[in-house]
mmCIF file of C-alpha atoms in Angstrom:
data_model
loop_
_atom_site.group_PDB
_atom_site.id
_atom_site.type_symbol
_atom_site.label_atom_id
_atom_site.label_comp_id
_atom_site.label_asym_id
_atom_site.label_seq_id
_atom_site.Cartn_x
_atom_site.Cartn_y
_atom_site.Cartn_z
ATOM 1 C CA MET A 15 -64.254 87.623 -149.028
ATOM 2 C CA THR A 16 -65.553 86.730 -146.367
ATOM 3 C CA SER A 17 -64.376 82.798 -144.413
ATOM 4 C CA ALA A 18 -68.271 82.516 -145.061
ATOM 5 C CA ASP A 19 -67.702 82.387 -148.497
ATOM 6 C CA TRP A 20 -64.688 80.448 -148.880
ATOM 7 C CA PRO A 21 -65.501 77.793 -151.606
ATOM 8 C CA LEU A 22 -65.949 74.004 -150.365
ATOM 9 C CA TRP A 23 -63.230 72.258 -152.671
ATOM 10 C CA GLU A 24 -63.638 68.020 -152.629
ATOM 11 C CA VAL A 25 -60.674 66.628 -150.964
ATOM 12 C CA PHE A 26 -59.737 62.875 -153.400
ATOM 13 C CA VAL A 27 -55.753 61.315 -151.598
ATOM 14 C CA ARG A 28 -54.079 58.200 -153.399
ATOM 15 C CA SER A 29 -52.891 55.913 -150.690
ATOM 16 C CA ARG A 30 -50.001 54.135 -152.188
ATOM 17 C CA ARG A 31 -48.440 54.361 -155.542
ATOM 18 C CA GLY A 32 -50.757 52.049 -158.151
ATOM 19 C CA LEU A 33 -54.079 53.088 -157.081
ATOM 20 C CA SER A 34 -56.581 55.596 -157.644
ATOM 21 C CA HIS A 35 -57.959 59.196 -155.642
ATOM 22 C CA THR A 36 -60.532 57.742 -154.013
ATOM 23 C CA HIS A 37 -62.471 60.373 -151.695
ATOM 24 C CA ALA A 38 -61.473 62.117 -148.816
ATOM 25 C CA GLY A 39 -63.572 64.386 -147.713
ATOM 26 C CA SER A 40 -64.060 67.663 -147.805
ATOM 27 C CA LEU A 41 -63.051 71.698 -146.811
ATOM 28 C CA HIS A 42 -62.886 75.116 -147.370
ATOM 29 C CA ALA A 43 -60.540 77.210 -148.701
ATOM 30 C CA PRO A 44 -59.873 80.518 -149.776
ATOM 31 C CA ASP A 45 -57.991 79.209 -153.159
ATOM 32 C CA ALA A 46 -56.116 76.133 -154.783
ATOM 33 C CA ALA A 47 -53.212 76.651 -152.696
ATOM 34 C CA MET A 48 -54.105 76.912 -149.291
ATOM 35 C CA ALA A 49 -56.657 73.557 -150.324
ATOM 36 C CA LEU A 50 -54.153 71.436 -150.831
ATOM 37 C CA ARG A 51 -52.238 72.527 -147.756
ATOM 38 C CA ASN A 52 -54.810 72.305 -145.254
ATOM 39 C CA ALA A 53 -55.543 68.805 -147.287
ATOM 40 C CA ARG A 54 -52.284 67.872 -146.449
ATOM 41 C CA ASP A 55 -52.369 68.952 -142.783
ATOM 42 C CA LEU A 56 -56.177 67.246 -142.494
ATOM 43 C CA TYR A 57 -55.959 64.005 -144.370
ATOM 44 C CA THR A 58 -52.556 63.001 -143.985
ATOM 45 C CA ARG A 59 -51.587 63.719 -140.701
ATOM 46 C CA ARG A 60 -50.747 59.564 -140.332
ATOM 47 C CA SER A 61 -48.979 58.707 -144.557
ATOM 48 C CA GLU A 62 -52.329 57.986 -145.596
ATOM 49 C CA GLY A 63 -51.016 59.610 -148.616
ATOM 50 C CA VAL A 64 -48.483 59.826 -151.507
ATOM 51 C CA SER A 65 -51.238 62.460 -153.286
ATOM 52 C CA ILE A 66 -53.780 64.485 -153.472
ATOM 53 C CA TRP A 67 -56.816 66.429 -155.554
ATOM 54 C CA VAL A 68 -58.141 68.975 -154.779
ATOM 55 C CA VAL A 69 -61.696 69.888 -157.545
ATOM 56 C CA PRO A 70 -63.484 72.898 -156.195
ATOM 57 C CA SER A 71 -67.540 71.695 -154.565
ATOM 58 C CA ALA A 72 -69.373 72.786 -157.401
ATOM 59 C CA ASP A 73 -67.624 72.265 -160.623
ATOM 60 C CA ILE A 74 -68.477 68.245 -159.576
ATOM 61 C CA THR A 75 -71.374 67.628 -161.900
ATOM 62 C CA ALA A 76 -73.583 64.676 -160.310
ATOM 63 C CA SER A 77 -76.816 61.851 -161.227
ATOM 64 C CA SER A 78 -79.992 62.882 -159.334
ATOM 65 C CA PRO A 79 -80.248 60.372 -156.349
ATOM 66 C CA ASP A 80 -84.064 61.366 -158.094
ATOM 67 C CA GLU A 81 -83.400 60.011 -161.431
ATOM 68 C CA LYS A 82 -81.213 57.011 -160.279
ATOM 69 C CA ASP A 83 -83.078 54.113 -161.253
ATOM 70 C CA PRO A 84 -84.206 55.244 -165.057
ATOM 71 C CA PHE A 85 -80.636 56.932 -164.709
ATOM 72 C CA PHE A 86 -78.510 53.401 -164.912
ATOM 73 C CA GLU A 87 -81.801 50.833 -165.669
ATOM 74 C CA PRO A 88 -80.115 50.365 -169.070
ATOM 75 C CA ALA A 89 -77.415 48.343 -167.503
ATOM 76 C CA ALA A 90 -79.923 45.981 -165.074
ATOM 77 C CA ASP A 91 -80.977 43.667 -168.063
ATOM 78 C CA LYS A 92 -78.559 42.794 -169.855
ATOM 79 C CA PRO A 93 -76.917 40.166 -167.310
ATOM 80 C CA TYR A 94 -74.872 39.212 -170.234
ATOM 81 C CA ARG A 95 -72.348 41.500 -169.449
ATOM 82 C CA HIS A 96 -71.126 39.295 -166.792
ATOM 83 C CA PRO A 97 -69.407 35.789 -167.431
ATOM 84 C CA THR A 98 -71.538 33.962 -165.088
ATOM 85 C CA PHE A 99 -74.678 33.897 -167.578
ATOM 86 C CA TYR A 100 -72.660 31.636 -170.409
ATOM 87 C CA ASP A 101 -73.300 27.834 -170.024
ATOM 88 C CA ILE A 102 -70.080 25.828 -170.318
ATOM 89 C CA PRO A 103 -69.663 22.230 -170.255
ATOM 90 C CA GLU A 104 -68.062 20.978 -166.730
ATOM 91 C CA GLY A 105 -64.330 20.270 -167.584
ATOM 92 C CA VAL A 106 -63.206 23.337 -169.749
ATOM 93 C CA ARG A 107 -60.662 24.870 -168.376
ATOM 94 C CA HIS A 108 -58.773 28.238 -168.615
ATOM 95 C CA LEU A 109 -62.339 30.007 -170.108
ATOM 96 C CA MET B 28 -95.206 64.455 -143.161
ATOM 97 C CA THR B 29 -98.532 65.421 -143.855
ATOM 98 C CA THR B 30 -98.171 67.023 -147.531
ATOM 99 C CA THR B 31 -100.189 64.775 -149.562
ATOM 100 C CA ALA B 32 -98.499 65.228 -152.427
ATOM 101 C CA PRO B 33 -98.414 61.041 -154.046
ATOM 102 C CA ASP B 34 -94.179 61.835 -154.801
ATOM 103 C CA ALA B 35 -93.586 63.020 -150.604
ATOM 104 C CA ARG B 36 -95.083 59.462 -149.748
ATOM 105 C CA THR B 37 -93.224 57.591 -152.013
ATOM 106 C CA TYR B 38 -89.584 59.475 -150.471
ATOM 107 C CA GLU B 39 -90.027 58.034 -147.588
ATOM 108 C CA ALA B 40 -91.181 54.200 -148.232
ATOM 109 C CA VAL B 41 -87.805 54.722 -149.946
ATOM 110 C CA PHE B 42 -86.243 56.384 -146.408
ATOM 111 C CA ASP B 43 -87.673 54.015 -144.656
ATOM 112 C CA ALA B 44 -87.003 51.232 -146.781
ATOM 113 C CA THR B 45 -83.224 52.612 -146.972
ATOM 114 C CA VAL B 46 -82.731 53.139 -143.916
ATOM 115 C CA ALA B 47 -85.031 49.105 -142.740
ATOM 116 C CA ALA B 48 -82.201 47.314 -144.748
ATOM 117 C CA ASP B 49 -79.440 48.182 -143.023
ATOM 118 C CA GLU B 50 -78.171 51.403 -146.012
ATOM 119 C CA ARG B 51 -77.099 53.804 -145.863
ATOM 120 C CA ILE B 52 -78.671 57.477 -146.180
ATOM 121 C CA GLU B 53 -76.905 60.095 -148.737
ATOM 122 C CA PRO B 54 -76.974 63.978 -148.565
ATOM 123 C CA ARG B 55 -78.955 64.383 -152.000
ATOM 124 C CA ASP B 56 -81.911 62.104 -150.680
ATOM 125 C CA TRP B 57 -84.727 63.064 -149.531
ATOM 126 C CA MET B 58 -85.321 62.451 -146.425
ATOM 127 C CA PRO B 59 -87.795 63.075 -143.246
ATOM 128 C CA ASP B 60 -87.171 66.787 -141.641
ATOM 129 C CA ALA B 61 -86.834 65.816 -138.396
ATOM 130 C CA TYR B 62 -83.960 63.594 -139.454
ATOM 131 C CA ARG B 63 -82.033 65.819 -140.561
ATOM 132 C CA ALA B 64 -82.208 68.566 -137.492
ATOM 133 C CA SER B 65 -81.542 65.237 -135.914
ATOM 134 C CA LEU B 66 -78.572 64.535 -137.914
ATOM 135 C CA VAL B 67 -77.339 68.839 -137.505
ATOM 136 C CA ARG B 68 -77.818 68.552 -133.851
ATOM 137 C CA GLN B 69 -76.356 65.734 -132.724
ATOM 138 C CA ILE B 70 -72.833 66.166 -135.470
ATOM 139 C CA ALA B 71 -72.734 69.935 -134.630
ATOM 140 C CA GLN B 72 -72.905 68.909 -130.611
ATOM 141 C CA HIS B 73 -70.442 66.422 -132.075
ATOM 142 C CA ALA B 74 -67.933 68.834 -133.545
ATOM 143 C CA HIS B 75 -68.215 71.863 -130.880
ATOM 144 C CA SER B 76 -67.212 68.742 -128.166
ATOM 145 C CA GLU B 77 -63.726 67.908 -130.082
ATOM 146 C CA ILE B 78 -62.923 71.798 -130.243
ATOM 147 C CA ILE B 79 -63.941 72.922 -126.386
ATOM 148 C CA GLY B 80 -61.802 69.434 -125.762
ATOM 149 C CA MET B 81 -57.935 71.380 -127.944
ATOM 150 C CA GLN B 82 -58.525 73.474 -124.056
ATOM 151 C CA PRO B 83 -57.998 71.209 -121.435
ATOM 152 C CA GLU B 84 -55.622 68.805 -122.467
ATOM 153 C CA ALA B 85 -53.717 72.178 -124.694
ATOM 154 C CA ASN B 86 -53.159 74.061 -120.910
ATOM 155 C CA TRP B 87 -50.616 71.447 -120.841
ATOM 156 C CA ILE B 88 -48.520 71.392 -123.807
ATOM 157 C CA THR B 89 -46.205 74.315 -122.425
ATOM 158 C CA ARG B 90 -45.572 72.078 -119.497
ATOM 159 C CA ALA B 91 -45.431 69.128 -119.995
ATOM 160 C CA PRO B 92 -42.897 66.859 -119.029
ATOM 161 C CA SER B 93 -40.780 65.649 -121.604
ATOM 162 C CA LEU B 94 -39.902 67.415 -125.276
ATOM 163 C CA ARG B 95 -41.114 62.719 -126.282
ATOM 164 C CA ARG B 96 -44.811 63.418 -123.376
ATOM 165 C CA LYS B 97 -45.645 67.626 -125.345
ATOM 166 C CA ALA B 98 -44.952 66.014 -129.011
ATOM 167 C CA ILE B 99 -47.430 63.411 -128.434
ATOM 168 C CA LEU B 100 -50.275 65.949 -126.829
ATOM 169 C CA MET B 101 -49.817 68.621 -129.705
ATOM 170 C CA ALA B 102 -50.849 65.714 -131.491
ATOM 171 C CA LYS B 103 -52.753 64.888 -129.680
ATOM 172 C CA VAL B 104 -55.024 67.812 -130.047
ATOM 173 C CA GLN B 105 -54.144 68.456 -133.338
ATOM 174 C CA ASP B 106 -56.386 64.972 -134.033
ATOM 175 C CA GLU B 107 -59.186 66.961 -132.537
ATOM 176 C CA ALA B 108 -59.334 70.204 -134.260
ATOM 177 C CA GLY B 109 -59.028 67.694 -137.197
ATOM 178 C CA HIS B 110 -62.572 65.103 -135.703
ATOM 179 C CA GLY B 111 -63.932 68.820 -135.526
ATOM 180 C CA LEU B 112 -63.127 69.160 -139.315
ATOM 181 C CA TYR B 113 -64.212 66.093 -140.268
ATOM 182 C CA LEU B 114 -67.259 66.612 -138.768
ATOM 183 C CA TYR B 115 -67.978 70.386 -139.556
ATOM 184 C CA SER B 116 -68.387 68.955 -143.328
ATOM 185 C CA ALA B 117 -70.493 66.135 -142.472
ATOM 186 C CA ALA B 118 -73.484 68.125 -140.899
ATOM 187 C CA GLU B 119 -72.637 71.416 -144.164
ATOM 188 C CA THR B 120 -73.989 67.812 -146.010
ATOM 189 C CA LEU B 121 -76.803 68.501 -144.611
ATOM 190 C CA GLY B 122 -77.372 72.172 -145.606
ATOM 191 C CA THR B 123 -75.848 73.451 -142.268
ATOM 192 C CA GLY B 124 -73.392 75.880 -142.291
ATOM 193 C CA ARG B 125 -70.240 75.702 -140.856
ATOM 194 C CA ASP B 126 -70.538 79.475 -139.720
ATOM 195 C CA GLU B 127 -73.627 78.995 -138.356
ATOM 196 C CA LEU B 128 -73.197 76.048 -136.345
ATOM 197 C CA LEU B 129 -69.697 78.556 -135.162
ATOM 198 C CA ASP B 130 -72.214 81.732 -134.135
ATOM 199 C CA LYS B 131 -74.370 78.891 -133.105
ATOM 200 C CA LEU B 132 -71.969 77.832 -129.959
ATOM 201 C CA HIS B 133 -70.258 81.021 -129.310
ATOM 202 C CA SER B 134 -73.775 81.900 -128.000
ATOM 203 C CA GLY B 135 -74.268 78.813 -126.087
ATOM 204 C CA ARG B 136 -76.946 78.176 -128.705
ATOM 205 C CA GLN B 137 -76.100 75.065 -128.824
ATOM 206 C CA LYS B 138 -74.516 72.492 -126.778
ATOM 207 C CA TYR B 139 -70.929 70.227 -126.586
ATOM 208 C CA SER B 140 -70.057 67.678 -123.609
ATOM 209 C CA SER B 141 -70.420 68.544 -120.686
ATOM 210 C CA ILE B 142 -67.388 67.067 -120.009
ATOM 211 C CA PHE B 143 -64.830 69.665 -120.866
ATOM 212 C CA ASN B 144 -66.670 71.968 -118.373
ATOM 213 C CA TYR B 145 -64.210 70.696 -115.989
ATOM 214 C CA PRO B 146 -60.446 71.856 -114.924
ATOM 215 C CA THR B 147 -56.897 70.252 -116.222
ATOM 216 C CA LEU B 148 -55.739 70.712 -112.460
ATOM 217 C CA THR B 149 -52.223 68.160 -112.897
ATOM 218 C CA TRP B 150 -50.650 67.117 -115.153
ATOM 219 C CA ALA B 151 -52.348 63.625 -114.030
ATOM 220 C CA ASP B 152 -55.614 65.139 -115.935
ATOM 221 C CA VAL B 153 -53.899 64.772 -119.490
ATOM 222 C CA GLY B 154 -53.905 60.621 -118.778
ATOM 223 C CA ALA B 155 -56.832 60.880 -117.284
ATOM 224 C CA ILE B 156 -58.861 62.650 -120.302
ATOM 225 C CA GLY B 157 -56.908 60.513 -122.997
ATOM 226 C CA TRP B 158 -58.437 57.336 -120.671
ATOM 227 C CA LEU B 159 -61.168 57.762 -119.591
ATOM 228 C CA VAL B 160 -62.838 60.527 -121.433
ATOM 229 C CA ASP B 161 -61.545 59.196 -124.703
ATOM 230 C CA GLY B 162 -62.025 55.938 -123.347
ATOM 231 C CA ALA B 163 -66.102 57.022 -123.283
ATOM 232 C CA ALA B 164 -65.525 58.687 -125.764
ATOM 233 C CA ILE B 165 -64.541 55.460 -128.490
ATOM 234 C CA THR B 166 -67.425 53.506 -126.423
ATOM 235 C CA ASN B 167 -69.972 56.586 -127.986
ATOM 236 C CA GLN B 168 -68.521 56.442 -131.062
ATOM 237 C CA VAL B 169 -67.975 52.557 -132.794
ATOM 238 C CA PRO B 170 -71.084 52.382 -133.294
ATOM 239 C CA LEU B 171 -71.698 55.082 -134.989
ATOM 240 C CA CYS B 172 -69.482 53.408 -137.653
ATOM 241 C CA ARG B 173 -72.824 52.158 -138.054
ATOM 242 C CA CYS B 174 -74.866 55.141 -138.905
ATOM 243 C CA SER B 175 -77.786 55.298 -141.570
ATOM 244 C CA TYR B 176 -76.339 58.189 -142.854
ATOM 245 C CA GLY B 177 -72.909 57.832 -144.778
ATOM 246 C CA PRO B 178 -70.917 61.253 -143.854
ATOM 247 C CA TYR B 179 -71.529 61.164 -140.295
ATOM 248 C CA ALA B 180 -70.557 57.506 -140.623
ATOM 249 C CA ARG B 181 -67.816 57.752 -142.470
ATOM 250 C CA ALA B 182 -66.048 60.203 -140.586
ATOM 251 C CA MET B 183 -67.095 58.963 -137.557
ATOM 252 C CA VAL B 184 -64.620 55.617 -138.628
ATOM 253 C CA ARG B 185 -61.556 58.395 -139.457
ATOM 254 C CA ILE B 186 -62.224 58.938 -135.983
ATOM 255 C CA CYS B 187 -61.627 56.329 -134.697
ATOM 256 C CA LYS B 188 -58.593 54.805 -136.314
ATOM 257 C CA GLU B 189 -57.409 58.297 -134.535
ATOM 258 C CA GLU B 190 -58.886 57.852 -130.788
ATOM 259 C CA SER B 191 -57.190 54.970 -129.915
ATOM 260 C CA PHE B 192 -53.728 55.878 -129.928
ATOM 261 C CA HIS B 193 -55.250 59.239 -127.550
ATOM 262 C CA GLN B 194 -56.414 56.756 -125.048
ATOM 263 C CA ARG B 195 -53.832 54.787 -125.394
ATOM 264 C CA GLN B 196 -51.020 57.230 -124.749
ATOM 265 C CA GLY B 197 -53.299 58.093 -121.855
ATOM 266 C CA TYR B 198 -53.332 54.896 -120.432
ATOM 267 C CA GLU B 199 -49.220 55.100 -120.764
ATOM 268 C CA LEU B 200 -48.550 58.680 -119.196
ATOM 269 C CA LEU B 201 -51.279 56.866 -116.094
ATOM 270 C CA LEU B 202 -48.919 54.489 -115.613
ATOM 271 C CA THR B 203 -46.029 55.774 -115.572
ATOM 272 C CA LEU B 204 -47.806 58.286 -112.760
ATOM 273 C CA SER B 205 -48.931 55.094 -111.184
ATOM 274 C CA ARG B 206 -45.999 53.039 -110.920
ATOM 275 C CA GLY B 207 -43.143 56.048 -110.156
ATOM 276 C CA THR B 208 -42.773 58.269 -106.683
ATOM 277 C CA GLU B 209 -45.998 58.315 -104.269
ATOM 278 C CA ALA B 210 -46.386 61.772 -105.210
ATOM 279 C CA GLN B 211 -47.067 60.678 -108.999
ATOM 280 C CA HIS B 212 -49.076 57.778 -107.698
ATOM 281 C CA ALA B 213 -51.338 59.905 -105.354
ATOM 282 C CA MET B 214 -51.698 62.352 -107.787
ATOM 283 C CA ALA B 215 -52.496 59.589 -111.154
ATOM 284 C CA GLN B 216 -55.355 58.188 -107.823
ATOM 285 C CA ASP B 217 -56.728 61.645 -107.696
ATOM 286 C CA ALA B 218 -56.950 62.909 -111.740
ATOM 287 C CA VAL B 219 -58.899 58.956 -111.532
ATOM 288 C CA ASP B 220 -60.830 60.366 -108.731
ATOM 289 C CA ARG B 221 -62.314 63.819 -110.473
ATOM 290 C CA TRP B 222 -62.731 61.893 -114.136
ATOM 291 C CA TRP B 223 -64.883 59.632 -113.261
ATOM 292 C CA TRP B 224 -68.066 59.609 -112.967
ATOM 293 C CA PRO B 225 -68.173 62.843 -114.930
ATOM 294 C CA SER B 226 -66.844 60.640 -118.398
ATOM 295 C CA LEU B 227 -70.023 58.232 -117.004
ATOM 296 C CA MET B 228 -71.637 61.090 -117.793
ATOM 297 C CA MET B 229 -70.565 61.732 -120.927
ATOM 298 C CA PHE B 230 -72.337 58.329 -121.503
ATOM 299 C CA GLY B 231 -75.790 60.717 -121.667
ATOM 300 C CA PRO B 232 -79.189 60.455 -119.234
ATOM 301 C CA PRO B 233 -80.392 57.200 -118.376
ATOM 302 C CA ASP B 234 -82.610 55.461 -121.156
ATOM 303 C CA ASP B 235 -85.875 57.092 -119.364
ATOM 304 C CA GLU B 236 -85.024 60.619 -119.268
ATOM 305 C CA SER B 237 -82.899 60.347 -122.506
ATOM 306 C CA ALA B 238 -84.950 62.923 -125.212
ATOM 307 C CA HIS B 239 -84.150 61.767 -128.831
ATOM 308 C CA SER B 240 -82.570 58.372 -127.759
ATOM 309 C CA ALA B 241 -86.003 56.512 -128.471
ATOM 310 C CA GLN B 242 -86.117 58.660 -132.694
ATOM 311 C CA SER B 243 -82.105 57.742 -132.920
ATOM 312 C CA MET B 244 -82.508 54.737 -132.951
ATOM 313 C CA ALA B 245 -85.747 53.627 -134.648
ATOM 314 C CA TRP B 246 -83.751 55.797 -137.410
ATOM 315 C CA LYS B 247 -80.874 53.724 -136.792
ATOM 316 C CA ILE B 248 -78.956 57.161 -135.719
ATOM 317 C CA LYS B 249 -77.462 55.614 -132.321
ATOM 318 C CA ARG B 250 -76.976 51.398 -131.975
ATOM 319 C CA HIS B 251 -77.030 51.456 -128.095
ATOM 320 C CA SER B 252 -78.822 52.938 -125.294
ATOM 321 C CA ASN B 253 -76.603 54.806 -123.565
ATOM 322 C CA ASP B 254 -77.200 52.723 -120.050
ATOM 323 C CA GLU B 255 -76.140 50.361 -122.547
ATOM 324 C CA LEU B 256 -73.046 51.731 -123.075
ATOM 325 C CA ARG B 257 -71.965 52.986 -119.618
ATOM 326 C CA GLN B 258 -72.306 49.490 -118.771
ATOM 327 C CA ARG B 259 -70.673 48.495 -121.608
ATOM 328 C CA PHE B 260 -68.089 51.137 -120.742
ATOM 329 C CA VAL B 261 -68.086 50.323 -117.287
ATOM 330 C CA ASP B 262 -67.227 46.613 -117.665
ATOM 331 C CA ILE B 263 -64.170 47.388 -120.222
ATOM 332 C CA CYS B 264 -62.779 50.041 -117.298
ATOM 333 C CA VAL B 265 -62.145 47.613 -114.469
ATOM 334 C CA PRO B 266 -59.306 45.057 -115.366
ATOM 335 C CA GLN B 267 -57.770 48.197 -116.794
ATOM 336 C CA ALA B 268 -57.542 50.110 -113.877
ATOM 337 C CA GLU B 269 -56.426 46.843 -112.004
ATOM 338 C CA SER B 270 -53.677 47.187 -113.874
ATOM 339 C CA LEU B 271 -53.071 50.473 -113.874
ATOM 340 C CA GLY B 272 -52.557 49.882 -110.120
ATOM 341 C CA LEU B 273 -55.297 52.602 -109.189
ATOM 342 C CA ALA B 274 -58.875 52.575 -107.529
ATOM 343 C CA LEU B 275 -62.236 53.434 -110.071
ATOM 344 C CA PRO B 276 -63.971 55.269 -106.409
ATOM 345 C CA ASP B 277 -66.869 54.020 -106.537
ATOM 346 C CA PRO B 278 -67.702 51.348 -103.330
ATOM 347 C CA GLY B 279 -70.704 50.317 -105.547
ATOM 348 C CA LEU B 280 -68.422 49.103 -107.743
ATOM 349 C CA ARG B 281 -69.029 44.710 -108.181
ATOM 350 C CA TRP B 282 -69.469 42.265 -110.042
ATOM 351 C CA ASN B 283 -72.883 40.710 -110.456
ATOM 352 C CA GLU B 284 -72.373 36.819 -111.607
ATOM 353 C CA GLU B 285 -76.323 37.017 -111.944
ATOM 354 C CA ARG B 286 -75.814 40.087 -114.307
ATOM 355 C CA GLY B 287 -73.169 38.631 -115.320
ATOM 356 C CA HIS B 288 -72.082 43.158 -115.475
ATOM 357 C CA HIS B 289 -70.526 44.986 -112.862
ATOM 358 C CA ASP B 290 -72.777 47.218 -110.797
ATOM 359 C CA PHE B 291 -71.907 50.212 -109.477
ATOM 360 C CA GLY B 292 -72.711 53.010 -108.201
ATOM 361 C CA ALA B 293 -75.961 56.174 -108.114
ATOM 362 C CA ILE B 294 -74.334 59.060 -110.778
ATOM 363 C CA ASP B 295 -75.172 62.293 -109.075
ATOM 364 C CA TRP B 296 -77.619 63.768 -112.457
ATOM 365 C CA ASP B 297 -78.138 66.748 -110.540
ATOM 366 C CA GLU B 298 -74.673 67.531 -110.884
ATOM 367 C CA PHE B 299 -74.850 67.064 -115.181
ATOM 368 C CA HIS B 300 -77.810 69.009 -115.387
ATOM 369 C CA GLU B 301 -75.990 71.613 -113.190
ATOM 370 C CA VAL B 302 -73.859 71.857 -115.551
ATOM 371 C CA LEU B 303 -75.438 71.210 -118.847
ATOM 372 C CA ARG B 304 -77.091 74.923 -117.538
ATOM 373 C CA GLY B 305 -73.982 76.185 -117.640
ATOM 374 C CA ASN B 306 -72.253 76.161 -114.058
ATOM 375 C CA GLY B 307 -69.785 74.106 -114.460
ATOM 376 C CA PRO B 308 -66.781 74.730 -112.997
ATOM 377 C CA CYS B 309 -64.963 75.796 -116.382
ATOM 378 C CA ASN B 310 -68.377 76.436 -118.668
ATOM 379 C CA GLU B 311 -67.150 80.588 -119.287
ATOM 380 C CA GLU B 312 -63.945 79.776 -119.847
ATOM 381 C CA ARG B 313 -64.077 77.455 -122.243
ATOM 382 C CA ILE B 314 -66.712 79.596 -124.487
ATOM 383 C CA SER B 315 -65.029 83.314 -123.989
ATOM 384 C CA ARG B 316 -61.888 81.206 -124.901
ATOM 385 C CA ARG B 317 -63.099 79.903 -128.416
ATOM 386 C CA ARG B 318 -64.422 83.194 -128.717
ATOM 387 C CA GLN B 319 -61.183 85.024 -128.607
ATOM 388 C CA ALA B 320 -59.341 82.724 -130.107
ATOM 389 C CA HIS B 321 -62.045 83.063 -133.096
ATOM 390 C CA GLU B 322 -61.874 87.019 -133.237
ATOM 391 C CA GLU B 323 -58.050 86.650 -133.376
ATOM 392 C CA GLY B 324 -57.869 83.969 -135.844
ATOM 393 C CA ALA B 325 -59.725 86.969 -138.229
ATOM 394 C CA TRP B 326 -56.590 89.059 -139.467
ATOM 395 C CA VAL B 327 -55.105 84.797 -139.896
ATOM 396 C CA ARG B 328 -58.328 84.166 -142.789
ATOM 397 C CA GLU B 329 -58.438 88.086 -144.459
ATOM 398 C CA ALA B 330 -55.458 87.501 -145.144
ATOM 399 C CA ALA B 331 -55.790 84.325 -146.993
ATOM 400 C CA ALA B 332 -58.549 85.748 -148.921
ATOM 401 C CA ALA B 333 -56.421 89.148 -149.369
ATOM 402 C CA HIS B 334 -53.435 86.156 -150.831
ATOM 403 C CA ALA B 335 -57.060 84.777 -152.422
ATOM 404 C CA ARG B 336 -58.081 87.934 -154.533
ATOM 405 C CA LYS B 337 -55.130 89.033 -155.375
ATOM 406 C CA HIS B 338 -53.076 85.729 -157.739
ATOM 407 C CA GLY B 339 -57.298 84.691 -158.520
ATOM 408 C CA GLY B 340 -57.538 81.232 -158.861
ATOM 409 C CA THR B 341 -60.638 81.373 -156.940
ATOM 410 C CA PRO B 342 -63.048 79.570 -158.761
ATOM 411 C CA GLY B 343 -65.970 80.173 -155.415
ATOM 412 C CA GLU B 344 -65.626 83.816 -155.487
ATOM 413 C CA ALA B 345 -66.733 83.359 -159.267
ATOM 414 C CA ARG B 346 -69.346 81.795 -158.450
ATOM 415 C CA ALA B 347 -70.000 83.432 -155.609
#
């Protein structure tokens, strides 16, 4: 395995307690332990994180941009899922 | 596109509409081949500049005048390596592998910013690079945070945040020298004299000679022309130089009330093209040092790979 074959890892960083991990970027590393160390050096040089996840990019299953419209369409015609859909008389409070 | 397939035309329309709406293109979206090629060229050149840019400054790490300055300089050089990695990652999302890009850098088939082919002769050069070279880079890069290609724009946001420390440490370094002894002041002035013009060249050739500008602006990869950014940089630097107590080496530099900008002297584009062609003071040295570092680091990469093999858990290997 040369460095050219090192897998790509996606890096997720939790910036502080109470927040979820968010995608910071990606990097190459031969294994998970090195990926974590590299991620620390690359993405948290200024205390940007309190926790890091590394995930092999190849293990991510993504929706295809090509099927974007039909895939997400079921949500488009259901405005009644939003609170603003409903008419409430003025003056009614705490609703 | 010459293809007549109906869906290809639809894809192109979606791409055009996305760019027109100021939304971002993401890695798996359809994009014109020329857009992809143009981005790879620009991002690769940018990434190469970051890692080659480590050399002129690293030259002074062992000779920094205090522990404070040494720690700052090491952090800055480490940042440049990080910036290179953010950008190589962005280029990779376009389907071009990192090793391929490094090969092209090492064999001279891809370029890096010509500014790094100038030598750092004195300690004051570290200050001049921070103030002027990083200052010019920031002027160039801030608009790239709104570039139409998502991964490039995101990398630039991160880089710009970090660059402002680079520029400020350089300015502070020069200010200290400028207010120091007569010899220190002279050293600071000499550094500014040597770095001013090459910094102005960093914005690229004048608009009417810039090969890629028009198309890049249409695709919203670029947001402002070379000359526009160069003018912005000059206007920013003039008062900063005054506060430093240092002169900018251009007798033609003066405020033009009518334009609301500073006029400045003619740039020596022959020098720019010579350096670009490989005839700058340090072209050879930079590339051979880069190749050497890559070769000398081979055992580290091999050891890491051997360790991963021995301890298993290399998801990539199983899939490869």
